[in-house]
């Protein structure tokens, strides 16, 4: 009958409750009074009942390739943010283990629950940040017909050296970015 019951800590301040199912769709409940947030709009206690409507799904494949164009197996991806019509804001899935998918032996990760209607681009993040770098996140656009996006990933490499002051002594506490 679609009913579900969850146990959560009584005083937990939850921003979103999400629900999704393969081939059916995705929805989220926003647990704040208005957007953008202010000190007064912190998440509230969850209501006793929440309604989620899974109103259609689209399938999207992410093809992970290395700099030579070869497939990368076992790479994790997750949709970053999704915004559906009628919602105040997008929902951030970047830390969700449930929404993440890993690539298969051919380098393909499949998402078969993404909402049919979105109001902004949906970018995908790579969850293997220590070993791989994703310079350009693959994204699908509202109304787009793409079913496969390519994620070109670069291997991270360690770079080491020494920072010196003009007199040749080691420099301490210097910020370095490449």
Short mmCIF file of C-alpha atoms in Angstrom, two decimals:
data_model
loop_
_atom_site.label_atom_id
_atom_site.label_comp_id
_atom_site.label_asym_id
_atom_site.label_seq_id
_atom_site.Cartn_x
_atom_site.Cartn_y
_atom_site.Cartn_z
CA UNK A 1 0.00 0.00 0.00
CA UNK A 2 3.07 2.29 -0.16
CA UNK A 3 3.30 2.87 3.60
CA UNK A 4 6.70 2.90 5.28
CA UNK A 5 7.86 3.47 8.84
CA UNK A 6 11.36 4.56 9.86
CA UNK A 7 13.04 5.03 13.21
CA UNK A 8 15.15 8.18 13.53
CA UNK A 9 16.50 9.97 16.60
CA UNK A 10 13.69 12.11 18.04
CA UNK A 11 15.65 15.37 17.99
CA UNK A 12 17.43 14.82 14.67
CA UNK A 13 17.25 17.84 12.35
CA UNK A 14 16.81 16.35 8.85
CA UNK A 15 16.93 18.62 5.77
CA UNK A 16 15.55 16.12 3.25
CA UNK A 17 13.90 12.76 3.09
CA UNK A 18 14.44 11.06 -0.26
CA UNK A 19 12.82 8.09 -1.93
CA UNK A 20 13.59 6.39 -5.23
CA UNK A 21 13.00 3.12 -7.03
CA UNK A 22 14.43 1.72 -10.25
CA UNK A 23 12.11 2.34 -13.16
CA UNK A 24 9.61 4.26 -11.01
CA UNK A 25 11.22 7.57 -10.08
CA UNK A 26 12.55 9.86 -7.36
CA UNK A 27 11.15 12.43 -4.97
CA UNK A 28 12.25 14.34 -1.89
CA UNK A 29 10.65 16.10 1.06
CA UNK A 30 12.08 19.49 2.06
CA UNK A 31 12.14 19.92 5.82
CA UNK A 32 12.68 23.68 6.07
CA UNK A 33 10.17 26.55 6.02
CA UNK A 34 11.76 28.58 3.19
CA UNK A 35 14.75 28.86 0.91
CA UNK A 36 17.46 30.14 0.87
CA UNK A 37 18.29 29.19 4.43
CA UNK A 38 18.77 31.65 7.25
CA UNK A 39 19.30 31.17 10.97
CA UNK A 40 15.51 30.93 11.32
CA UNK A 41 15.07 28.31 8.59
CA UNK A 42 17.09 25.50 10.13
CA UNK A 43 15.57 22.05 9.58
CA UNK A 44 12.62 21.27 11.80
CA UNK A 45 11.60 18.08 13.53
CA UNK A 46 10.16 15.68 10.99
CA UNK A 47 6.38 15.61 10.69
CA UNK A 48 4.56 12.37 11.49
CA UNK A 49 3.70 11.82 7.82
CA UNK A 50 5.62 12.67 4.67
CA UNK A 51 4.34 12.27 1.13
CA UNK A 52 6.72 11.33 -1.68
CA UNK A 53 5.51 10.98 -5.27
CA UNK A 54 7.60 8.88 -7.64
CA UNK A 55 6.23 10.25 -10.90
CA UNK A 56 8.34 8.64 -13.60
CA UNK A 57 11.95 7.68 -14.13
CA UNK A 58 14.54 8.22 -16.79
CA UNK A 59 17.61 6.10 -17.26
CA UNK A 60 21.06 7.65 -17.50
CA UNK A 61 24.38 5.90 -18.04
CA UNK A 62 27.75 7.35 -17.11
CA UNK A 63 30.65 5.99 -19.19
CA UNK A 64 33.90 6.37 -17.24
CA UNK A 65 37.03 6.50 -19.40
CA UNK A 66 40.66 7.30 -18.72
CA UNK A 67 42.72 9.88 -20.61
CA UNK A 68 43.26 7.32 -23.41
CA UNK A 69 39.52 6.68 -23.75
CA UNK A 70 39.66 3.20 -22.19
CA UNK A 71 36.85 2.15 -19.80
CA UNK A 72 37.37 2.42 -16.05
CA UNK A 73 35.65 -0.29 -13.98
CA UNK A 74 34.65 0.06 -10.33
CA UNK A 75 34.44 3.86 -10.28
CA UNK A 76 31.70 5.32 -8.09
CA UNK A 77 29.36 8.10 -9.26
CA UNK A 78 26.49 9.92 -7.59
CA UNK A 79 24.13 12.66 -8.80
CA UNK A 80 25.18 15.88 -7.04
CA UNK A 81 21.95 17.84 -6.86
CA UNK A 82 18.47 17.28 -8.26
CA UNK A 83 15.69 19.86 -8.38
CA UNK A 84 12.15 18.88 -9.29
CA UNK A 85 9.35 21.26 -10.30
CA UNK A 86 7.41 22.71 -7.37
CA UNK A 87 10.30 22.35 -4.91
CA UNK A 88 11.92 25.29 -3.13
CA UNK A 89 15.46 24.05 -3.67
CA UNK A 90 17.50 21.17 -4.94
CA UNK A 91 18.39 18.12 -2.88
CA UNK A 92 22.08 17.38 -2.39
CA UNK A 93 22.91 13.70 -2.87
CA UNK A 94 26.70 14.07 -2.86
CA UNK A 95 27.12 12.13 0.38
CA UNK A 96 24.50 9.47 -0.32
CA UNK A 97 25.70 5.90 -0.46
CA UNK A 98 22.22 4.73 -1.50
CA UNK A 99 22.10 6.94 -4.61
CA UNK A 100 25.63 6.03 -5.75
CA UNK A 101 26.43 3.53 -8.49
CA UNK A 102 29.73 1.99 -9.55
CA UNK A 103 30.85 1.30 -13.09
CA UNK A 104 30.82 -2.26 -14.41
CA UNK A 105 33.62 -4.02 -16.32
CA UNK A 106 32.80 -1.89 -19.41
CA UNK A 107 33.06 1.34 -17.38
CA UNK A 108 29.29 2.00 -17.29
CA UNK A 109 27.36 3.16 -14.20
CA UNK A 110 23.56 3.08 -14.63
CA UNK A 111 21.00 5.24 -12.86
CA UNK A 112 17.46 4.03 -13.65
CA UNK A 113 15.48 6.10 -11.14
CA UNK A 114 16.32 9.71 -12.08
CA UNK A 115 13.25 11.94 -12.28
CA UNK A 116 11.79 12.60 -15.71
CA UNK A 117 11.31 16.30 -14.94
CA UNK A 118 14.13 18.36 -13.49
CA UNK A 119 14.42 22.14 -13.42
CA UNK A 120 18.19 22.44 -13.51
CA UNK A 121 21.22 20.51 -14.73
CA UNK A 122 22.06 17.33 -12.85
CA UNK A 123 25.83 16.93 -12.49
CA UNK A 124 27.42 13.66 -11.45
CA UNK A 125 30.32 13.50 -9.01
CA UNK A 126 33.06 10.89 -8.90
CA UNK A 127 33.36 9.28 -5.48
CA UNK A 128 36.92 8.05 -6.00
CA UNK A 129 38.56 11.38 -5.28
CA UNK A 130 41.85 10.10 -3.89
CA UNK A 131 42.85 8.13 -6.97
CA UNK A 132 40.97 9.90 -9.76
CA UNK A 133 40.19 13.47 -10.78
CA UNK A 134 37.09 14.48 -12.74
CA UNK A 135 37.89 17.88 -14.31
CA UNK A 136 34.45 18.23 -15.96
CA UNK A 137 31.44 16.64 -14.28
CA UNK A 138 29.09 14.96 -16.74
CA UNK A 139 25.63 16.51 -16.58
CA UNK A 140 22.27 16.16 -18.18
CA UNK A 141 20.10 19.17 -18.83
CA UNK A 142 16.35 19.62 -18.32
CA UNK A 143 14.50 18.35 -21.37
CA UNK A 144 17.63 16.70 -22.74
CA UNK A 145 17.35 13.41 -24.59
CA UNK A 146 20.80 12.05 -23.76
CA UNK A 147 20.91 8.63 -22.16
CA UNK A 148 24.70 8.28 -21.86
CA UNK A 149 27.22 10.79 -20.60
CA UNK A 150 31.00 10.43 -20.64
CA UNK A 151 33.18 11.09 -17.61
CA UNK A 152 36.81 11.54 -18.61
CA UNK A 153 38.88 10.85 -15.49
CA UNK A 154 42.53 11.55 -14.85
CA UNK A 155 44.71 9.56 -12.44
CA UNK A 156 46.00 11.60 -9.53
CA UNK A 157 49.77 11.62 -9.21
CA UNK A 158 51.89 12.65 -6.26
CA UNK A 159 54.06 15.71 -6.81
CA UNK A 160 56.77 16.46 -4.27
CA UNK A 161 59.33 19.17 -3.91
CA UNK A 162 60.73 21.75 -1.57
CA UNK A 163 59.69 25.37 -1.09
CA UNK A 164 62.59 27.66 -0.34
CA UNK A 165 62.92 31.28 0.68
CA UNK A 166 65.19 33.53 -1.47
CA UNK A 167 68.11 32.84 0.91
CA UNK A 168 67.75 29.07 0.34
CA UNK A 169 66.24 28.18 3.71
CA UNK A 170 63.12 25.98 3.83
CA UNK A 171 59.83 27.90 3.82
CA UNK A 172 57.28 26.75 6.40
CA UNK A 173 53.47 26.85 6.33
CA UNK A 174 53.20 27.78 2.65
CA UNK A 175 49.96 27.03 0.81
CA UNK A 176 50.52 25.19 -2.47
CA UNK A 177 47.91 24.55 -5.14
CA UNK A 178 48.26 23.03 -8.60
#
